[in-house]
PDB file of C-alpha atoms and ligand atoms in Angstrom:
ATOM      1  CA  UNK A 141     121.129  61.345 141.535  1.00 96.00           C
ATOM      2  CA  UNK A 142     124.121  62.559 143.695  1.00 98.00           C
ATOM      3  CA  UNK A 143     127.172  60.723 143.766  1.00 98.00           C
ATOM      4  CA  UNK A 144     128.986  60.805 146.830  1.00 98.00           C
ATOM      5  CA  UNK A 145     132.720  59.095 146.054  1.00 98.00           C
ATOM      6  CA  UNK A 146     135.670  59.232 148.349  1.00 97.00           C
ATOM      7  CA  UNK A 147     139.177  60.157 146.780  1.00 97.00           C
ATOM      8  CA  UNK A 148     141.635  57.772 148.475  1.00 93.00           C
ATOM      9  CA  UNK A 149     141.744  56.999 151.849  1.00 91.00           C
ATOM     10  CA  UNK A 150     138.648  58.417 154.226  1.00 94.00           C
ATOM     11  CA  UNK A 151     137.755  56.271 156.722  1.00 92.00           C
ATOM     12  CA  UNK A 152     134.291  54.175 155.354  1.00 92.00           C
ATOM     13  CA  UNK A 153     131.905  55.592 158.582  1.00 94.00           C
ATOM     14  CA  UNK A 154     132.311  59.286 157.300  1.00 96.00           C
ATOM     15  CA  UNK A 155     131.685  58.307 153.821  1.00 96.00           C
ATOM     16  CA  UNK A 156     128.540  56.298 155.540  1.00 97.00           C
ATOM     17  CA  UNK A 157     127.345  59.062 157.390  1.00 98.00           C
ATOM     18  CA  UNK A 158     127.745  61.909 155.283  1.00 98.00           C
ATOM     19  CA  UNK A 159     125.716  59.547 152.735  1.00 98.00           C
ATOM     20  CA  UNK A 160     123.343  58.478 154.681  1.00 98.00           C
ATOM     21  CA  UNK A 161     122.476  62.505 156.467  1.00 98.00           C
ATOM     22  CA  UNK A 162     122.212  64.493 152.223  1.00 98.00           C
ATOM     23  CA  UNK A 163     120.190  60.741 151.354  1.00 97.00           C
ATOM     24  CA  UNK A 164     117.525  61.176 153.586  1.00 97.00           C
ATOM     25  CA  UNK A 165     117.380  65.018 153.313  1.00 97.00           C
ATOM     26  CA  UNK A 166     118.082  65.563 149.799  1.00 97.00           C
ATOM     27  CA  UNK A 167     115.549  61.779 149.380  1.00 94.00           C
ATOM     28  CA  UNK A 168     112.761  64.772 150.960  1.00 92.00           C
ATOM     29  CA  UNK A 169     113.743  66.779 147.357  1.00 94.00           C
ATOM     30  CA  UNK A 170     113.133  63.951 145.231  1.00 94.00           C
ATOM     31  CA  UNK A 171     117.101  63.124 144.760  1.00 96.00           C
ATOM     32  CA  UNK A 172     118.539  60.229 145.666  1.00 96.00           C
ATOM     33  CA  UNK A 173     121.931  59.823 146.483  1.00 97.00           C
ATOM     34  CA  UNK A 174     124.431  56.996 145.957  1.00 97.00           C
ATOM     35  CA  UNK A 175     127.799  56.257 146.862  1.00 96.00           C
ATOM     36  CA  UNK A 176     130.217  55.386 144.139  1.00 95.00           C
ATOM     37  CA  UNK A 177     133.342  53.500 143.840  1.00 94.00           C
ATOM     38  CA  UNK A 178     136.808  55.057 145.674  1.00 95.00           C
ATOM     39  CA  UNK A 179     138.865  56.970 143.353  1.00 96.00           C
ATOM     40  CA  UNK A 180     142.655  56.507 143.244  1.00 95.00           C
ATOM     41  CA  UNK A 181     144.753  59.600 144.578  1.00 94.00           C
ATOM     42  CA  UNK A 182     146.779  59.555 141.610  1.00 93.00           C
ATOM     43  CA  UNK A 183     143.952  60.600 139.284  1.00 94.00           C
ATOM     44  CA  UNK A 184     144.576  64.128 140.961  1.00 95.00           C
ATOM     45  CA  UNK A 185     148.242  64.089 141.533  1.00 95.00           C
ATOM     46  CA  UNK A 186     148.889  67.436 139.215  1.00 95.00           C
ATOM     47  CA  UNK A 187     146.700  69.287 142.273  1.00 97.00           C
ATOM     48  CA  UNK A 188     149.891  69.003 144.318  1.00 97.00           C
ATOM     49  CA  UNK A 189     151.971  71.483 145.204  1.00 97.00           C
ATOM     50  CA  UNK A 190     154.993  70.330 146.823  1.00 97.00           C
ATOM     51  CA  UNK A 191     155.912  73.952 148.586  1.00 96.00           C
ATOM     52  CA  UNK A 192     152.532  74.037 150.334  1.00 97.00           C
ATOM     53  CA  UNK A 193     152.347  70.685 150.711  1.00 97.00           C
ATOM     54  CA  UNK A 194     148.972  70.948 149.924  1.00 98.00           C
ATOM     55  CA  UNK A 195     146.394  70.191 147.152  1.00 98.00           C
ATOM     56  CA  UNK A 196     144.340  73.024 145.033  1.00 98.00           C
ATOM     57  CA  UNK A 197     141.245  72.188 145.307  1.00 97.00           C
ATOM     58  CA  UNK A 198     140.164  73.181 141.843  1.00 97.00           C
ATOM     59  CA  UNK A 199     141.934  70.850 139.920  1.00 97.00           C
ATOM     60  CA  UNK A 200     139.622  68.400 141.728  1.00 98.00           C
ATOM     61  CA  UNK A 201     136.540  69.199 140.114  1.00 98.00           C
ATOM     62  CA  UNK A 202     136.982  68.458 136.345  1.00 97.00           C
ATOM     63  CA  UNK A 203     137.482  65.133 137.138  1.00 97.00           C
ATOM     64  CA  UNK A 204     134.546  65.117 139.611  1.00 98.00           C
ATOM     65  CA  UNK A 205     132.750  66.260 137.242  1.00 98.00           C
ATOM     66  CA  UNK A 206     133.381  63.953 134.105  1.00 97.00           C
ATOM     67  CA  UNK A 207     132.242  61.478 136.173  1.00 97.00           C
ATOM     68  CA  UNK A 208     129.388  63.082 137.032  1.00 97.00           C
ATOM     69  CA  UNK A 209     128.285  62.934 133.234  1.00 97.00           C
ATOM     70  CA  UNK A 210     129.758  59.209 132.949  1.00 97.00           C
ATOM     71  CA  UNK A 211     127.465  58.078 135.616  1.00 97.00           C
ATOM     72  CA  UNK A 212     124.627  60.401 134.265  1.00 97.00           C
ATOM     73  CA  UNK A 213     124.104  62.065 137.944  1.00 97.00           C
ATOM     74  CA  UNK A 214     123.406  65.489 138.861  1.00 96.00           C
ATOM     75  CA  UNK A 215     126.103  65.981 141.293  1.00 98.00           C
ATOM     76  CA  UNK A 216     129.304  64.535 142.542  1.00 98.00           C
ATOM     77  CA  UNK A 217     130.694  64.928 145.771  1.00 98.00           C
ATOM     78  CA  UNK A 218     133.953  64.157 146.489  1.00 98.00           C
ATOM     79  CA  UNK A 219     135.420  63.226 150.323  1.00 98.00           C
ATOM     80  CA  UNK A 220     138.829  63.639 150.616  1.00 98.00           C
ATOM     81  CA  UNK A 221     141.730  63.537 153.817  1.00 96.00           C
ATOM     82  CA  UNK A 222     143.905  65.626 151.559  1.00 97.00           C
ATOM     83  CA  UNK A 223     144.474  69.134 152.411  1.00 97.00           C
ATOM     84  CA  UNK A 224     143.266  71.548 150.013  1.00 97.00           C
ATOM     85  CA  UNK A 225     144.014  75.357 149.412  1.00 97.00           C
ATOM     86  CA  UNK A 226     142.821  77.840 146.802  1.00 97.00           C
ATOM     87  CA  UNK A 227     144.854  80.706 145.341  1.00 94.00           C
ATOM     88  CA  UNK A 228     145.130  83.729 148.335  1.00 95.00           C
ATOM     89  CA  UNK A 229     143.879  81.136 151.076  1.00 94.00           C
ATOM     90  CA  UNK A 230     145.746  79.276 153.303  1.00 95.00           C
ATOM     91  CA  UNK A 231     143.370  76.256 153.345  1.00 95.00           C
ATOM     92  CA  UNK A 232     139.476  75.547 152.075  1.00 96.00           C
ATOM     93  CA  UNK A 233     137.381  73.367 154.166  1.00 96.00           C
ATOM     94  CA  UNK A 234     135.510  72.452 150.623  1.00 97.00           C
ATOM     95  CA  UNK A 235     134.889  73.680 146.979  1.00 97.00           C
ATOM     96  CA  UNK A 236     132.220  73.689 144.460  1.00 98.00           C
ATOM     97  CA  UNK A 237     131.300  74.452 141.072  1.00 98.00           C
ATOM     98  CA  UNK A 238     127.690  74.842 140.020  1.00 97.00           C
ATOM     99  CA  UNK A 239     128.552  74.535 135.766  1.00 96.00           C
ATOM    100  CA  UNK A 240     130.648  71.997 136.440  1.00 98.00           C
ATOM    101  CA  UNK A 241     128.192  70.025 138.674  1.00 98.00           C
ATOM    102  CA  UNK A 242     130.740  68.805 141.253  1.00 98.00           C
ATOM    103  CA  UNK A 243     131.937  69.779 144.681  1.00 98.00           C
ATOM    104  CA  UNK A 244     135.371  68.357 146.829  1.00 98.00           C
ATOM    105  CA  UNK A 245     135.507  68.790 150.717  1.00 98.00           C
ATOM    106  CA  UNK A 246     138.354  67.212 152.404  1.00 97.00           C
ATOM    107  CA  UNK A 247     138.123  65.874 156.085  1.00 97.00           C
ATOM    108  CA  UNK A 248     141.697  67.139 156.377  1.00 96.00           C
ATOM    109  CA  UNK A 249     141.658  69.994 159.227  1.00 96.00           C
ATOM    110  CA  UNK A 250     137.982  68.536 160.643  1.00 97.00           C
ATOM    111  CA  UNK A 251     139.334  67.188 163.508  1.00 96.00           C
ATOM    112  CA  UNK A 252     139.204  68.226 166.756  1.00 96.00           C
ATOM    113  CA  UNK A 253     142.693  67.084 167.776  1.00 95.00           C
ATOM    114  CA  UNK A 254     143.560  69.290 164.391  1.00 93.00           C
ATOM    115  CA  UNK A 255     143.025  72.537 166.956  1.00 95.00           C
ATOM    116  CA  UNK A 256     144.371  71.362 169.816  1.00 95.00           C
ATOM    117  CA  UNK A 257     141.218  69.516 171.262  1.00 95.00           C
ATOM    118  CA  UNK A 258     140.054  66.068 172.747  1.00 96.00           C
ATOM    119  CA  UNK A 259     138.986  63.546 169.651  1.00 96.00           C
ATOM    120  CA  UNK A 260     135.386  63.507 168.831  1.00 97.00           C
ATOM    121  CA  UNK A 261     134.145  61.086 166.842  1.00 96.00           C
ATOM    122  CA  UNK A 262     130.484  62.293 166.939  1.00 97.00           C
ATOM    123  CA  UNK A 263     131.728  65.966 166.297  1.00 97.00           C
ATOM    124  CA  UNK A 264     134.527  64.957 163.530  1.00 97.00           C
ATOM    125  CA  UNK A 265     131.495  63.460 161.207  1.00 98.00           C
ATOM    126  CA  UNK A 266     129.177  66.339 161.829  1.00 98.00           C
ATOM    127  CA  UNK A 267     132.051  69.169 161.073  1.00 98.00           C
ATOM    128  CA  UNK A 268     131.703  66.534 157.874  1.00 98.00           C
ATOM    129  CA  UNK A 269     127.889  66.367 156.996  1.00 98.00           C
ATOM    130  CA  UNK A 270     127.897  70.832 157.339  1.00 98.00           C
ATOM    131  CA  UNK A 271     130.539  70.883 154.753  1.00 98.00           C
ATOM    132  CA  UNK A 272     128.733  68.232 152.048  1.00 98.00           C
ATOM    133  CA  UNK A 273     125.708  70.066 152.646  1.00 98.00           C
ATOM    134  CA  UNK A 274     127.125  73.548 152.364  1.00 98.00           C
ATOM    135  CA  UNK A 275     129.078  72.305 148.955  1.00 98.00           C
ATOM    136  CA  UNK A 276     126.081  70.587 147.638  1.00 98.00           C
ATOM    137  CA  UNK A 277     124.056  73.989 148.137  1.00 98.00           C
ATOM    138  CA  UNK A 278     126.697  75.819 145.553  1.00 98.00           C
ATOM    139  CA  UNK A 279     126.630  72.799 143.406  1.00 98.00           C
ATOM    140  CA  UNK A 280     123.072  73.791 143.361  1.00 97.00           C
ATOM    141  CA  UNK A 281     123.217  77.094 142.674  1.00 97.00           C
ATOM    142  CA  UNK A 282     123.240  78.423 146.455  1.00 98.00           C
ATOM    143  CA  UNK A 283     125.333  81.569 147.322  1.00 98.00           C
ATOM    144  CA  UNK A 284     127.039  82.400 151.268  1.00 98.00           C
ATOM    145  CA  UNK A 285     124.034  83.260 153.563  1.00 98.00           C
ATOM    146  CA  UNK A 286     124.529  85.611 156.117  1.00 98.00           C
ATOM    147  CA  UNK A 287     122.556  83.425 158.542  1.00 98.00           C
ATOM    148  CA  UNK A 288     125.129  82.119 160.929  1.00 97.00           C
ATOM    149  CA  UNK A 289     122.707  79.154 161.776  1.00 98.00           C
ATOM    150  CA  UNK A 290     122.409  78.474 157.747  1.00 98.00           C
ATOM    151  CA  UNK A 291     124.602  75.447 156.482  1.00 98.00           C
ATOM    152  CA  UNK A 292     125.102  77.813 153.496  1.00 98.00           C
ATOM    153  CA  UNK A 293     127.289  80.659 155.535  1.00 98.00           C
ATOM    154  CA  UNK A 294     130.714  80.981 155.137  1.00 96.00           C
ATOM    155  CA  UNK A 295     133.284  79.316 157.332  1.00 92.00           C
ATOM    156  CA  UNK A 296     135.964  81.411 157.878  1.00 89.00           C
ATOM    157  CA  UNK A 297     137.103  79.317 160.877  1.00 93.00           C
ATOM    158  CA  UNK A 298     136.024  75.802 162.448  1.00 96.00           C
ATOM    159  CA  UNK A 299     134.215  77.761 164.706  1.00 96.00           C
ATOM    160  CA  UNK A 300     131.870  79.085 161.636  1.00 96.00           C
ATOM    161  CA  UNK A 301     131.382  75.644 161.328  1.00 97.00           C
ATOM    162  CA  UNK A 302     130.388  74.490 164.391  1.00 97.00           C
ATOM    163  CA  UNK A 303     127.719  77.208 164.830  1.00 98.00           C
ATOM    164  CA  UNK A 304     125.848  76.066 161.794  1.00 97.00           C
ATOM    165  CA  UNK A 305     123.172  73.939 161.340  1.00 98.00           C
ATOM    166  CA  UNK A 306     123.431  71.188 159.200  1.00 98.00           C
ATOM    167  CA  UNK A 307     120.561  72.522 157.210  1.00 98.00           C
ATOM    168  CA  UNK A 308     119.831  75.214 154.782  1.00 98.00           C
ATOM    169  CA  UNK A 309     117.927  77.840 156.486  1.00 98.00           C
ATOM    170  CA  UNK A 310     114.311  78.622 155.411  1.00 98.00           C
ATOM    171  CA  UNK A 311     115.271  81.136 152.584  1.00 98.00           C
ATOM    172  CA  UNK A 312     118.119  78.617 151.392  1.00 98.00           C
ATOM    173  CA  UNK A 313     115.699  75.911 151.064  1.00 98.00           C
ATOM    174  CA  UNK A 314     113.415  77.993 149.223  1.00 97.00           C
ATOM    175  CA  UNK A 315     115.825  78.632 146.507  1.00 97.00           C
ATOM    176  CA  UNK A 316     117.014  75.166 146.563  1.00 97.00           C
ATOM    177  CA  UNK A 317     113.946  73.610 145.983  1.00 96.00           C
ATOM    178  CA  UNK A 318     113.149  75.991 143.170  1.00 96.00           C
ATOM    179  CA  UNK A 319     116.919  75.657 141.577  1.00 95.00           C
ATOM    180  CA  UNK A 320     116.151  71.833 141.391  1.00 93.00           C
ATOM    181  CA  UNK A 321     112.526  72.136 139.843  1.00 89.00           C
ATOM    182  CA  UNK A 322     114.560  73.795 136.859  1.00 78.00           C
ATOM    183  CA  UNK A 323     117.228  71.221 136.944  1.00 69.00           C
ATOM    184  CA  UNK A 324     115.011  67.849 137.224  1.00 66.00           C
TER     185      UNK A 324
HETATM  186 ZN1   ZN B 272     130.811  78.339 150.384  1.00 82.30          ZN
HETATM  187 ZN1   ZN B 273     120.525  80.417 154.441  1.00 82.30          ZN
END
């Protein structure tokens, strides 16, 4: 199972459609894929940094990821509208850890008013769904593809995201679907 959680407030139709897109596809792998309870912001409070303002985004997953083994599931997913960073970045769109079993993407610099454009609801929750997939595929065991169309390349920019596909690419699959006959 993959637990999908959101950590504080994200607004209940992302959480719904970001479930409902990796249920169905990840449903196709024999997974399924529930959505847990909210988690309180506090419970990752020590990831601030009050110079950046900002959250590092590892300090997310060791709680994701005791969870994980709480609730017996094979993955956790985090959604989060906190703005994460990572040590020598200015900002992550999303991080995973494939030991740990848990992944955090935050919905933080998804929109397109963030980059100076008109809202888009229906764009907003897709720039959502690439990044769950892509962080579910390193939870997996998934490395960067250098398929531009592949949910599993790097996103440097928004625009990296918006290129992608919301699906692993035909070699990415392939290894997924191996990496999880191992694991199940
Ligand atoms: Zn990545
Ligand atoms: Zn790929």
């Amino acid at each position: 199972m993959i637990l999908l959680v959101s950590i504080g407030m994200v607004e209940g139709r992302v959480i719904k459609a970001v479930g409902e897109f990796i249920g169905s596809y990840y449903a196709s792998l024999g997974i399924p894929v529930a959505v847990g309870d909210s988690l309180p912001e506090n419970w990752f409070s020590d990831a601030y940094n009050p110079l950046r303002r900002q959250y590092l985004g590892r300090k997310f997953l060791p709680p994701l990821s005791k969870l994980r083994m709480e609730k017996k599931a094979h993955a956790v997913l985090g959604i989060t509208s906190l703005d994460l960073y990572e040590e020598g970045l200015n900002f992550v769109f999303g991080l995973a850890h494939a030991g740990l079993g848990a992944a955090v993407i935050s919905t933080f610099r998804l929109r397109p008013e963030s980059y100076g454009d008109a809202p888009d609801e229906g764009l907003f929750i897709e720039r959502a769904i690439k990044e769950a997939m892509h962080e579910l595929g390193h939870v997996f065991g998934l490395g960067h593809c250098p398929d531009e169309r592949c949910v599993m390349h790097f996103s440097n920019s928004i625009l990296d995201t918006d290129i992608k596909e919301p699906v692993y690419c035909p070699v990415c699959f392939g290894r997924l679907k191996k990496n999880l006959e191992v694991e199940l």
